[in-house]
PDB file of C-alpha atoms and ligand atoms in Angstrom:
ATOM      1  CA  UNK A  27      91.030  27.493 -42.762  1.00  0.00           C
ATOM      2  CA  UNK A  28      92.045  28.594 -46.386  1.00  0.00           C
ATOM      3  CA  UNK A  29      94.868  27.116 -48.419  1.00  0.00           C
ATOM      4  CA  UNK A  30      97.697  28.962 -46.826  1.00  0.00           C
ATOM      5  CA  UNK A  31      97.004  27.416 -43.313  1.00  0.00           C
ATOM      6  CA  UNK A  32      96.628  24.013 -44.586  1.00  0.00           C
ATOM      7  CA  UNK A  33      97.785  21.346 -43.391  1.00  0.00           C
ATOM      8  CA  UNK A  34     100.735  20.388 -46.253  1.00  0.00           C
ATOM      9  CA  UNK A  35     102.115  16.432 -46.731  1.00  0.00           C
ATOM     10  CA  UNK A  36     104.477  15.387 -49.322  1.00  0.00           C
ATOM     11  CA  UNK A  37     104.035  11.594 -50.244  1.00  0.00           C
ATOM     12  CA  UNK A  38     106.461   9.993 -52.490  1.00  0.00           C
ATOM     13  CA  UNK A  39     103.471   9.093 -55.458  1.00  0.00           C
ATOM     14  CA  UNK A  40      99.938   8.296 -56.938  1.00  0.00           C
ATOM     15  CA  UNK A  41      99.576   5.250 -54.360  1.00  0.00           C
ATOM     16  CA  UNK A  42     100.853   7.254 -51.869  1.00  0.00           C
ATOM     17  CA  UNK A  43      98.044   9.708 -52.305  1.00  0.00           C
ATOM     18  CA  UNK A  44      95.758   6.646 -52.919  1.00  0.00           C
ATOM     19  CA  UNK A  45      96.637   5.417 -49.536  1.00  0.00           C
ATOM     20  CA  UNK A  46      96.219   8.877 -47.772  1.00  0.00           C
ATOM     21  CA  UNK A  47      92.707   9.605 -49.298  1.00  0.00           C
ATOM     22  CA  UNK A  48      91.719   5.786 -48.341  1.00  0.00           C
ATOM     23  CA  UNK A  49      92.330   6.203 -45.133  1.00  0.00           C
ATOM     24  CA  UNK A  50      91.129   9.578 -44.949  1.00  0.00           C
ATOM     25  CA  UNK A  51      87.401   8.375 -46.125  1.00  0.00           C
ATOM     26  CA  UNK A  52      87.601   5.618 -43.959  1.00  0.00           C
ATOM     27  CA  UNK A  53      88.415   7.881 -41.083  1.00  0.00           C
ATOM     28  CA  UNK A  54      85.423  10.283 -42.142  1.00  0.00           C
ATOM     29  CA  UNK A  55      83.466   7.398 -42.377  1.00  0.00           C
ATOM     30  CA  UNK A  56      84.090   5.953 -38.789  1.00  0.00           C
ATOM     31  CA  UNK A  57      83.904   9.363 -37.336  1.00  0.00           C
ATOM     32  CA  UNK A  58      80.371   9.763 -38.919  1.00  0.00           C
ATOM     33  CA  UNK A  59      78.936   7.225 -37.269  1.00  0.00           C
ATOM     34  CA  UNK A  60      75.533   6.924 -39.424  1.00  0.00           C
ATOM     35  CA  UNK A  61      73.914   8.755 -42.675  1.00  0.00           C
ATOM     36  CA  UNK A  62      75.857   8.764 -46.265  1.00  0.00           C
ATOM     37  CA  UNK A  63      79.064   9.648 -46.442  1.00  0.00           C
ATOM     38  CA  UNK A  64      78.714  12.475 -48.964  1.00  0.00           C
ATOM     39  CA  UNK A  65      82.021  13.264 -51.239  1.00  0.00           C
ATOM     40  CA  UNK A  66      82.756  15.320 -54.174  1.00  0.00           C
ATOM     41  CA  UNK A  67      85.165  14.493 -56.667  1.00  0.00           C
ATOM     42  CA  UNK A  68      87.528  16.281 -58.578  1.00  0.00           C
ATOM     43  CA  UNK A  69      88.408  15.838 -62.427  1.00  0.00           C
ATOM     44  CA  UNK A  70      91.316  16.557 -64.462  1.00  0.00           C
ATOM     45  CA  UNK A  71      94.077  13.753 -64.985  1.00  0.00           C
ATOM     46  CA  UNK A  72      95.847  13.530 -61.812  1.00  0.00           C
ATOM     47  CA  UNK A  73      92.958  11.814 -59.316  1.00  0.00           C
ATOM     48  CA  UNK A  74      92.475   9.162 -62.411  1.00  0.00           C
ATOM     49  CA  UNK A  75      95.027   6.780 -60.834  1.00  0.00           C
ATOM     50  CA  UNK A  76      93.888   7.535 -57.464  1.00  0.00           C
ATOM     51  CA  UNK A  77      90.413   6.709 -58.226  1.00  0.00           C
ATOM     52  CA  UNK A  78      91.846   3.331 -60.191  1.00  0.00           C
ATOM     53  CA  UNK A  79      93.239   2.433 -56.890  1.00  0.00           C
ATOM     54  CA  UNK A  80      90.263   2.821 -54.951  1.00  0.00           C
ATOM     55  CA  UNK A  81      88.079   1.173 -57.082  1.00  0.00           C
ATOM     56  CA  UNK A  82      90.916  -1.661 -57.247  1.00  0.00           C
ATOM     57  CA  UNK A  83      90.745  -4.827 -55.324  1.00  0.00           C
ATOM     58  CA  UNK A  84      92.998  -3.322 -52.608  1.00  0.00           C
ATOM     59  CA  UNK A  85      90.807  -0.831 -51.818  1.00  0.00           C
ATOM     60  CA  UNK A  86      87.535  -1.405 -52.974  1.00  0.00           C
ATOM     61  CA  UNK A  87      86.401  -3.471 -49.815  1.00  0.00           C
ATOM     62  CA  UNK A  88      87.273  -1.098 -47.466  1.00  0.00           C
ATOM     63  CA  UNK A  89      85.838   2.174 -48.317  1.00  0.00           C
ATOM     64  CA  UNK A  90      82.351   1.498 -47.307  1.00  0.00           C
ATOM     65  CA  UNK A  91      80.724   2.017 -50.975  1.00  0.00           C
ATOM     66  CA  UNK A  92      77.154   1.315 -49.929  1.00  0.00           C
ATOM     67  CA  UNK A  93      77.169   4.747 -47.461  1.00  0.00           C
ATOM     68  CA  UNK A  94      78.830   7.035 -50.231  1.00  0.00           C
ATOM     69  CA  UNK A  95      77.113   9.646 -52.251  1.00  0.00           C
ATOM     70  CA  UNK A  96      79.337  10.784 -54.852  1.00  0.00           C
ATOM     71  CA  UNK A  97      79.064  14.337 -56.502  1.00  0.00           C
ATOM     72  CA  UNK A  98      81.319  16.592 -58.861  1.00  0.00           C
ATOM     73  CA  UNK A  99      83.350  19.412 -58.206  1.00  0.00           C
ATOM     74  CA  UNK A 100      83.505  20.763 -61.292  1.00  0.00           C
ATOM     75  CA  UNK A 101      82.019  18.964 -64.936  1.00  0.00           C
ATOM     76  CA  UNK A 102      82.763  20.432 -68.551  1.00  0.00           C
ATOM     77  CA  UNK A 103      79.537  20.880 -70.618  1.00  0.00           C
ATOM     78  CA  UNK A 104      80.428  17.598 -72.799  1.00  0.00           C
ATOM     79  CA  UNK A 105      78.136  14.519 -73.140  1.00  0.00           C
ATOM     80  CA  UNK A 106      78.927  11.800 -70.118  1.00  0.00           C
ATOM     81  CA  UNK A 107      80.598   9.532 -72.779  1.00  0.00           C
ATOM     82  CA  UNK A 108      83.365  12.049 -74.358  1.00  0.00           C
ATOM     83  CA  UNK A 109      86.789  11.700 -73.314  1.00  0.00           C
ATOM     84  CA  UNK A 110      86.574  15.164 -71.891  1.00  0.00           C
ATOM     85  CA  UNK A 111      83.888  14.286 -69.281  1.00  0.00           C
ATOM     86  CA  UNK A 112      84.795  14.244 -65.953  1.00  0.00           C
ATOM     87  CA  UNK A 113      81.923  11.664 -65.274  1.00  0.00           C
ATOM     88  CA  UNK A 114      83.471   9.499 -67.761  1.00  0.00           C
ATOM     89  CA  UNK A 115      86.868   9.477 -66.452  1.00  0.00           C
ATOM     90  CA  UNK A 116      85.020   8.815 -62.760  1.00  0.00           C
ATOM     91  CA  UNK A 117      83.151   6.119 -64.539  1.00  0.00           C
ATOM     92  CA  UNK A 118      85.949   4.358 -66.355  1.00  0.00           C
ATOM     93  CA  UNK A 119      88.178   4.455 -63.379  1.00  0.00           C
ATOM     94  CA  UNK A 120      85.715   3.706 -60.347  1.00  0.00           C
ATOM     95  CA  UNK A 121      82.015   3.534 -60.735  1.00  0.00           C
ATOM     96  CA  UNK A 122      82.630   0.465 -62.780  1.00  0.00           C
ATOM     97  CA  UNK A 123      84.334  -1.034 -60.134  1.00  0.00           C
ATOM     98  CA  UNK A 124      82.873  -0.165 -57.460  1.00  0.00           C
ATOM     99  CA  UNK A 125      79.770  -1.277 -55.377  1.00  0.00           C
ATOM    100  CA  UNK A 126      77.993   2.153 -55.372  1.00  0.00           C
ATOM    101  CA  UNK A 127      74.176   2.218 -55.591  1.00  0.00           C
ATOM    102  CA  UNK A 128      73.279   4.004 -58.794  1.00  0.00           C
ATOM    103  CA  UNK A 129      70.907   6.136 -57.207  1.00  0.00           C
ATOM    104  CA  UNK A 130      74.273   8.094 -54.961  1.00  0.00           C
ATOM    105  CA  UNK A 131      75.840   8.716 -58.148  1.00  0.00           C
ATOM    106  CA  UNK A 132      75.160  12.610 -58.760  1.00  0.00           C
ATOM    107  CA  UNK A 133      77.100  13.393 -61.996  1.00  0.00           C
ATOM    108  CA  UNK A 134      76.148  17.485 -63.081  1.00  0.00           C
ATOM    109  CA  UNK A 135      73.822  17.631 -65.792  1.00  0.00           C
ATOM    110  CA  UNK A 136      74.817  18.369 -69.356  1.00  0.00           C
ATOM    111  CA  UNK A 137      72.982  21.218 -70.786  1.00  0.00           C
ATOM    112  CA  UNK A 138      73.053  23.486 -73.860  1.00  0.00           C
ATOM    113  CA  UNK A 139      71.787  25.866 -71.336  1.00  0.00           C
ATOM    114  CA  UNK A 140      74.612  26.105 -68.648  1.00  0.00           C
ATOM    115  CA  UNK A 141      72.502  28.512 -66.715  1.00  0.00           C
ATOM    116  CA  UNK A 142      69.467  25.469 -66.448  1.00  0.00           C
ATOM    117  CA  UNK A 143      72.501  22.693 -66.130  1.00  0.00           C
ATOM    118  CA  UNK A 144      73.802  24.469 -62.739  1.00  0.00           C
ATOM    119  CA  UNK A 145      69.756  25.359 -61.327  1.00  0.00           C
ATOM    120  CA  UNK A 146      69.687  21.900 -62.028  1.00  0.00           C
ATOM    121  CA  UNK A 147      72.285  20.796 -59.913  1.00  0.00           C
ATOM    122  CA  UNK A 148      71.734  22.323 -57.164  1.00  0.00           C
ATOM    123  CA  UNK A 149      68.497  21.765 -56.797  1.00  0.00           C
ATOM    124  CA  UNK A 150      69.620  18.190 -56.289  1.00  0.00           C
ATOM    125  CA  UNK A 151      72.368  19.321 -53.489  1.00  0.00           C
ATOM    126  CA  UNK A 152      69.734  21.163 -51.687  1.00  0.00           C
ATOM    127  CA  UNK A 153      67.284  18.041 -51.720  1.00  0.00           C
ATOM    128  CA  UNK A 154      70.384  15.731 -50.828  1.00  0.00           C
ATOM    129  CA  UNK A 155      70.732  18.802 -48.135  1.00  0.00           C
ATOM    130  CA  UNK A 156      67.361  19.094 -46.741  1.00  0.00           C
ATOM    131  CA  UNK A 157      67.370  22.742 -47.381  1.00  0.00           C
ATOM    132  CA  UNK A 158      67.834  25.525 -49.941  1.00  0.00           C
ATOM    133  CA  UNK A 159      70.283  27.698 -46.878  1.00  0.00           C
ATOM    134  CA  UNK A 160      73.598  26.290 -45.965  1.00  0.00           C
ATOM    135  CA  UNK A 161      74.232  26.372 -42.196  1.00  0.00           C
ATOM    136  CA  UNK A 162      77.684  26.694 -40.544  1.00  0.00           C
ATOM    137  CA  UNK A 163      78.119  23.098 -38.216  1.00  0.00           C
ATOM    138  CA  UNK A 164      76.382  21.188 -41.038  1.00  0.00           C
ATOM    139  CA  UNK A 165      78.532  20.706 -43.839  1.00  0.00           C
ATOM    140  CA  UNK A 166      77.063  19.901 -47.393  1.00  0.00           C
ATOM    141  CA  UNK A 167      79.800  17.838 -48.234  1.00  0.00           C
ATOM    142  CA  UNK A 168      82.180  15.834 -45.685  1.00  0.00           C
ATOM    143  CA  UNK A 169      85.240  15.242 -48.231  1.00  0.00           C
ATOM    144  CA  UNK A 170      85.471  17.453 -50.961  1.00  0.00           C
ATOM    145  CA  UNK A 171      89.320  16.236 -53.619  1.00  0.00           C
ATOM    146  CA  UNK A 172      90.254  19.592 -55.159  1.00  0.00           C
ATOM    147  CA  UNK A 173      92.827  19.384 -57.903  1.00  0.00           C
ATOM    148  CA  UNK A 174      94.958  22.888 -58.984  1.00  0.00           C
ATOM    149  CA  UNK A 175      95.650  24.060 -62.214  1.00  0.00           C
ATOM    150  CA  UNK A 176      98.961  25.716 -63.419  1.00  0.00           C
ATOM    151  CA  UNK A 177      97.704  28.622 -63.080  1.00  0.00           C
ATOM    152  CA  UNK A 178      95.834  28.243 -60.008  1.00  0.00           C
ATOM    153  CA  UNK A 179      92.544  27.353 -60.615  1.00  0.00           C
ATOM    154  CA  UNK A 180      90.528  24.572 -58.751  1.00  0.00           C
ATOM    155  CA  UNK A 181      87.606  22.977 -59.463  1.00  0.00           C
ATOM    156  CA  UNK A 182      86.383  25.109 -62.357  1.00  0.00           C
ATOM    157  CA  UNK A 183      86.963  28.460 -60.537  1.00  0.00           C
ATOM    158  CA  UNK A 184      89.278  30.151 -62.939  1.00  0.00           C
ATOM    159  CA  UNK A 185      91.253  33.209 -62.495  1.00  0.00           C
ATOM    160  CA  UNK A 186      89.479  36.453 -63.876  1.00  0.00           C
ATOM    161  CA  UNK A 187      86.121  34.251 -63.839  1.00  0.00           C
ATOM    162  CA  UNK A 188      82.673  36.004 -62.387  1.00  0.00           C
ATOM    163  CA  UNK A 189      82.044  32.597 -60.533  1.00  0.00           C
ATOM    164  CA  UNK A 190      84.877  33.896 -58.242  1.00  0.00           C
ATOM    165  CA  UNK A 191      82.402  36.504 -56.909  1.00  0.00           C
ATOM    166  CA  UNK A 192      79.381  33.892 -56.479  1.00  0.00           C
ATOM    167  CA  UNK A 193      78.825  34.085 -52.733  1.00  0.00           C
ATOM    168  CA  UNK A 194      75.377  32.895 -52.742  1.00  0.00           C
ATOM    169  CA  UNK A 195      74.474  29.886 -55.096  1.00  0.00           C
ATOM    170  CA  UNK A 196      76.316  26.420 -54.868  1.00  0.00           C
ATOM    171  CA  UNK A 197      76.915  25.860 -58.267  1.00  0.00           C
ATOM    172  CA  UNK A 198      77.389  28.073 -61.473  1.00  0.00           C
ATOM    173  CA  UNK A 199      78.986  27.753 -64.552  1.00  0.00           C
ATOM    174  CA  UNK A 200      82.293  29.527 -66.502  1.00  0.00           C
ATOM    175  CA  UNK A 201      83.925  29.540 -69.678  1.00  0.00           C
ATOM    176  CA  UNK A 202      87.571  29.568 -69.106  1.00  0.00           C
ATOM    177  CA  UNK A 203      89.714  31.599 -71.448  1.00  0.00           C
ATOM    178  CA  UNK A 204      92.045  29.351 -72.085  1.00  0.00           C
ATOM    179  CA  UNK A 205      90.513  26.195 -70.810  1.00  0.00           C
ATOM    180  CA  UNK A 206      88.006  23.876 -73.913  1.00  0.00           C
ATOM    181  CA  UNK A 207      84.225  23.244 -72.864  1.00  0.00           C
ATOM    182  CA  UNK A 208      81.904  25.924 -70.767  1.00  0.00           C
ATOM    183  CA  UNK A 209      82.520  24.625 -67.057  1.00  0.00           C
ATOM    184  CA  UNK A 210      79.935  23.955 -64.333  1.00  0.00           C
ATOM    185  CA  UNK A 211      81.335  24.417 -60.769  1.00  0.00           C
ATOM    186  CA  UNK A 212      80.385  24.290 -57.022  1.00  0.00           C
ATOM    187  CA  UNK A 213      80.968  27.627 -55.772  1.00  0.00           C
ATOM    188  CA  UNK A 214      83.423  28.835 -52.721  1.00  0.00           C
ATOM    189  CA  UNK A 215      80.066  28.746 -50.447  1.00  0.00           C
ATOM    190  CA  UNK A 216      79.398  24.714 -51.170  1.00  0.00           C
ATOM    191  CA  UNK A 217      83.177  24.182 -51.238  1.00  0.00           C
ATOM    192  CA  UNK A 218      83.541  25.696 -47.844  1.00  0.00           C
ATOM    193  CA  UNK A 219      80.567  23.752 -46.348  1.00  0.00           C
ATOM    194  CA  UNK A 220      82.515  20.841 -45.493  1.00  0.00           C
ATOM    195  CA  UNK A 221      84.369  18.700 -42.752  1.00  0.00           C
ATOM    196  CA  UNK A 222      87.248  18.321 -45.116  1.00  0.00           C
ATOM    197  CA  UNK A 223      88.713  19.935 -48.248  1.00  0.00           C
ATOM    198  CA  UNK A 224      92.175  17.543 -49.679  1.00  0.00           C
ATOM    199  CA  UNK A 225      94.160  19.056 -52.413  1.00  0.00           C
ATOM    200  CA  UNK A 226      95.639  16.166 -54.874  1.00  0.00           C
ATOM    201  CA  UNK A 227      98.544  17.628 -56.770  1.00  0.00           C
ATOM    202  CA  UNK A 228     101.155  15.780 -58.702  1.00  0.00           C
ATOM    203  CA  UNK A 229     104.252  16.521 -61.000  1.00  0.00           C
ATOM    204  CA  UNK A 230     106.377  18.794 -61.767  1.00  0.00           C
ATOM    205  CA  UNK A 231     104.438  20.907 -63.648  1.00  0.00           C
ATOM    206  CA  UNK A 232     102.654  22.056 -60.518  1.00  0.00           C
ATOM    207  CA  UNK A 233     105.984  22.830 -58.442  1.00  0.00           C
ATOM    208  CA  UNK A 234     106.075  26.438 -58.874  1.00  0.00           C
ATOM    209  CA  UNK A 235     102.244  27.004 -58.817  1.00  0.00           C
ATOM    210  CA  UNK A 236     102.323  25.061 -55.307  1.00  0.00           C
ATOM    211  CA  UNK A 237     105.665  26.933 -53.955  1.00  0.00           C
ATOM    212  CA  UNK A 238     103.364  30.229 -55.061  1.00  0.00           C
ATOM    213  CA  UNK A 239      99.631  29.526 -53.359  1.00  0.00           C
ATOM    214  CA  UNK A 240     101.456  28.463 -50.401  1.00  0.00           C
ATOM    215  CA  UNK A 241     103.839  30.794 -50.149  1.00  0.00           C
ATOM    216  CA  UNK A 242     102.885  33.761 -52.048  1.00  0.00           C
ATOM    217  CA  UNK A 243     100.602  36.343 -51.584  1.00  0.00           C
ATOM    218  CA  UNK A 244      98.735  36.426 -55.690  1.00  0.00           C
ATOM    219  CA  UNK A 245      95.033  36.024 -55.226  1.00  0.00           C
ATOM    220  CA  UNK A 246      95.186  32.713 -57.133  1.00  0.00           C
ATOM    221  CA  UNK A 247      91.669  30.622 -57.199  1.00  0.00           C
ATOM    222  CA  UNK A 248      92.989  27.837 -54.943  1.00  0.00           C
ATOM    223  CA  UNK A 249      94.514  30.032 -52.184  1.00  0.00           C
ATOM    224  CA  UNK A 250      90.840  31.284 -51.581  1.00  0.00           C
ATOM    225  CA  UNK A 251      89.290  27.922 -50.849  1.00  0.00           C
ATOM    226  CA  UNK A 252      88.074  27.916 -47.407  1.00  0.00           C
ATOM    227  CA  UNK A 253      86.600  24.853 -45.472  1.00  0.00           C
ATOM    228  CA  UNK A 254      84.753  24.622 -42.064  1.00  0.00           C
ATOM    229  CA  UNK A 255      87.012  21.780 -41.248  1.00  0.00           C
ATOM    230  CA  UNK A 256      90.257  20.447 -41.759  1.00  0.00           C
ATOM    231  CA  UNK A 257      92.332  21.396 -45.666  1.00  0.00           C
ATOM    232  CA  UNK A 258      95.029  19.093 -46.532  1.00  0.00           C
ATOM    233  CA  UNK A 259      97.772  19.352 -49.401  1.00  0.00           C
ATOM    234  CA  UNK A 260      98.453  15.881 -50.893  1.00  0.00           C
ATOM    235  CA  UNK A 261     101.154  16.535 -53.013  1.00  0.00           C
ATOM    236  CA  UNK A 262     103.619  13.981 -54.563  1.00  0.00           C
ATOM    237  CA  UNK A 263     107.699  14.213 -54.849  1.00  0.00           C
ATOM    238  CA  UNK A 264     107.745  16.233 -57.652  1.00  0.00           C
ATOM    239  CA  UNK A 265     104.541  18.655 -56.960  1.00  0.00           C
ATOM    240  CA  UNK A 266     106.569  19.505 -53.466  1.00  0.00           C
ATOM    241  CA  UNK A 267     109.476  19.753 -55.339  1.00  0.00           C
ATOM    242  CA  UNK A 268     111.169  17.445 -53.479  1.00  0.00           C
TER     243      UNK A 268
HETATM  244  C1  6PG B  14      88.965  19.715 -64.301  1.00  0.00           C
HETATM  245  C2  6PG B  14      89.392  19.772 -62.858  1.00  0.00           C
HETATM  246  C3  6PG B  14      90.437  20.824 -62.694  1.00  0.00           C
HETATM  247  C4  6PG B  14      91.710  20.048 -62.474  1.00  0.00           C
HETATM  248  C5  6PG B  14      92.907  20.900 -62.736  1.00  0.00           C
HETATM  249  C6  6PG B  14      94.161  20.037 -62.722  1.00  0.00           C
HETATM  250  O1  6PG B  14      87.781  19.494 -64.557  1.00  0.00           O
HETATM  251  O2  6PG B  14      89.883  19.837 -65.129  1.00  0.00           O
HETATM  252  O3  6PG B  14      88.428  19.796 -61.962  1.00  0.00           O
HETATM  253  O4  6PG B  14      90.260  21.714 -61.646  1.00  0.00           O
HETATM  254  O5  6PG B  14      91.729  19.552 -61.141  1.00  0.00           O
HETATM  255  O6  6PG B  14      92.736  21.464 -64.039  1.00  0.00           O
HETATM  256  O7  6PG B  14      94.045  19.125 -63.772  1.00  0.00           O
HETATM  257  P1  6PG B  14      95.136  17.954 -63.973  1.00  0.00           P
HETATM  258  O8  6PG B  14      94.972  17.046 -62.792  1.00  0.00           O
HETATM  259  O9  6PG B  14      94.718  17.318 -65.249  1.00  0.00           O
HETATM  260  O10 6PG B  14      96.481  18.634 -64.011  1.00  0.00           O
END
């Protein structure tokens, strides 16, 4: 699958999407019947109230926490306690919240050296993996929550970037033009090496840069993501311009 086949739902807001990604790790979680439950997050503002709600009491009892190992899409090269860190927004919103085993936690290192900080990283995903080669038919990750940029970047896989052309490590690193903070990334190969890719995308400032990776043909970041299972759109009201 890549973006433009997705599978596209339109939920009226942030619970909404709370309630779809819920049930969707639940679902992953039932269907794999034993072994962790491995999931990487995305940053960014929009999956802050979604990860609030699943780390509220609603929710937090029945995601099943102790099976989860939790990873990072994408991490800007800040320390874990700035207000730019995408492990401190996970932190604030869930971890505290939650009852996840410290040792599933995999935040991305923070390096000077952004080179060493992505080696670093996935060198742990290929011990979490059992192996240094990704195999088609056994995905790295089973969920991976992609958010999109308005100008259709995901993860940290920027338009223009050389990480766009990275078909052989898992994760890299890229400084954005016009985005603060070097970036580290998974690549398109770890990205794709899962059961199940979900886009989160709210308000209006995504409408057109939705109504343009779907239905346009510009090479955007996002439209390239590929998974080996199923890709779902999440978008709220205003993201589907409804
Ligand atoms: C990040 C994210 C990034 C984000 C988009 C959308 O680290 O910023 O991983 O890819 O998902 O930039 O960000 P918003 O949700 O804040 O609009």
């Amino acid at each position: 699958h890549t973006a433009k086949t997705g599978y596209v739902l339109v939920v009226s807001d942030a619970n909404a999407q709370a309630d779809y990604l819920a049930s969707s790790i639940l679902h992953h979680a039932e269907e794999k019947k034993e072994g962790p439950l491995r999931i990487a997050l995305s940053g960014g503002s929009t999956p802050k109230r979604l990860y609030e709600l699943l780390g509220s009491e609603e929710y937090a009892n029945r995601i099943p926490w102790h099976r989860v190992h939790l990873f990072f899409g994408d991490e800007r090269l800040v320390p874990h306690t700035d207000e730019a860190s995408n492990f401190h927004m996970v932190k604030e919103a869930l971890l505290n919240h939650v009852d996840i085993p410290f040792r599933n936690v995999h935040p991305m290192p923070v390096l000077e050296d952004a080179e060493k900080a992505a080696a670093l990283y996935q060198a742990e995903l290929q011990a979490e993996y059992g192996s240094s080669e990704l195999q088609k038919g056994k995905p790295l990750f089973d969920i991976v929550l992609l958010g999109l940029g308005a100008d259709g970047h995901t993860a940290s896989l920027f338009p223009g970037t050389p990480v766009l052309q990275e078909k052989q490590k898992w994760v890299s690193w890229s400084v954005p033009s016009d985005a603060p903070h070097t970036r580290l990334t998974l690549t398109y190969p770890a990205i794709e090496s899962s059961r199940f890719v979900i886009f989160v995308v709210s308000g209006e400032s995504k409408t057109q840069i939705i109504r343009e990776v779907r239905d346009g043909d510009k090479p955007y970041p996002s439209a390239a993501i590929k998974t080996e299972g199923e890709l779902h759109w999440v978008l709220d009201k205003a993201a589907g311009g409804e």
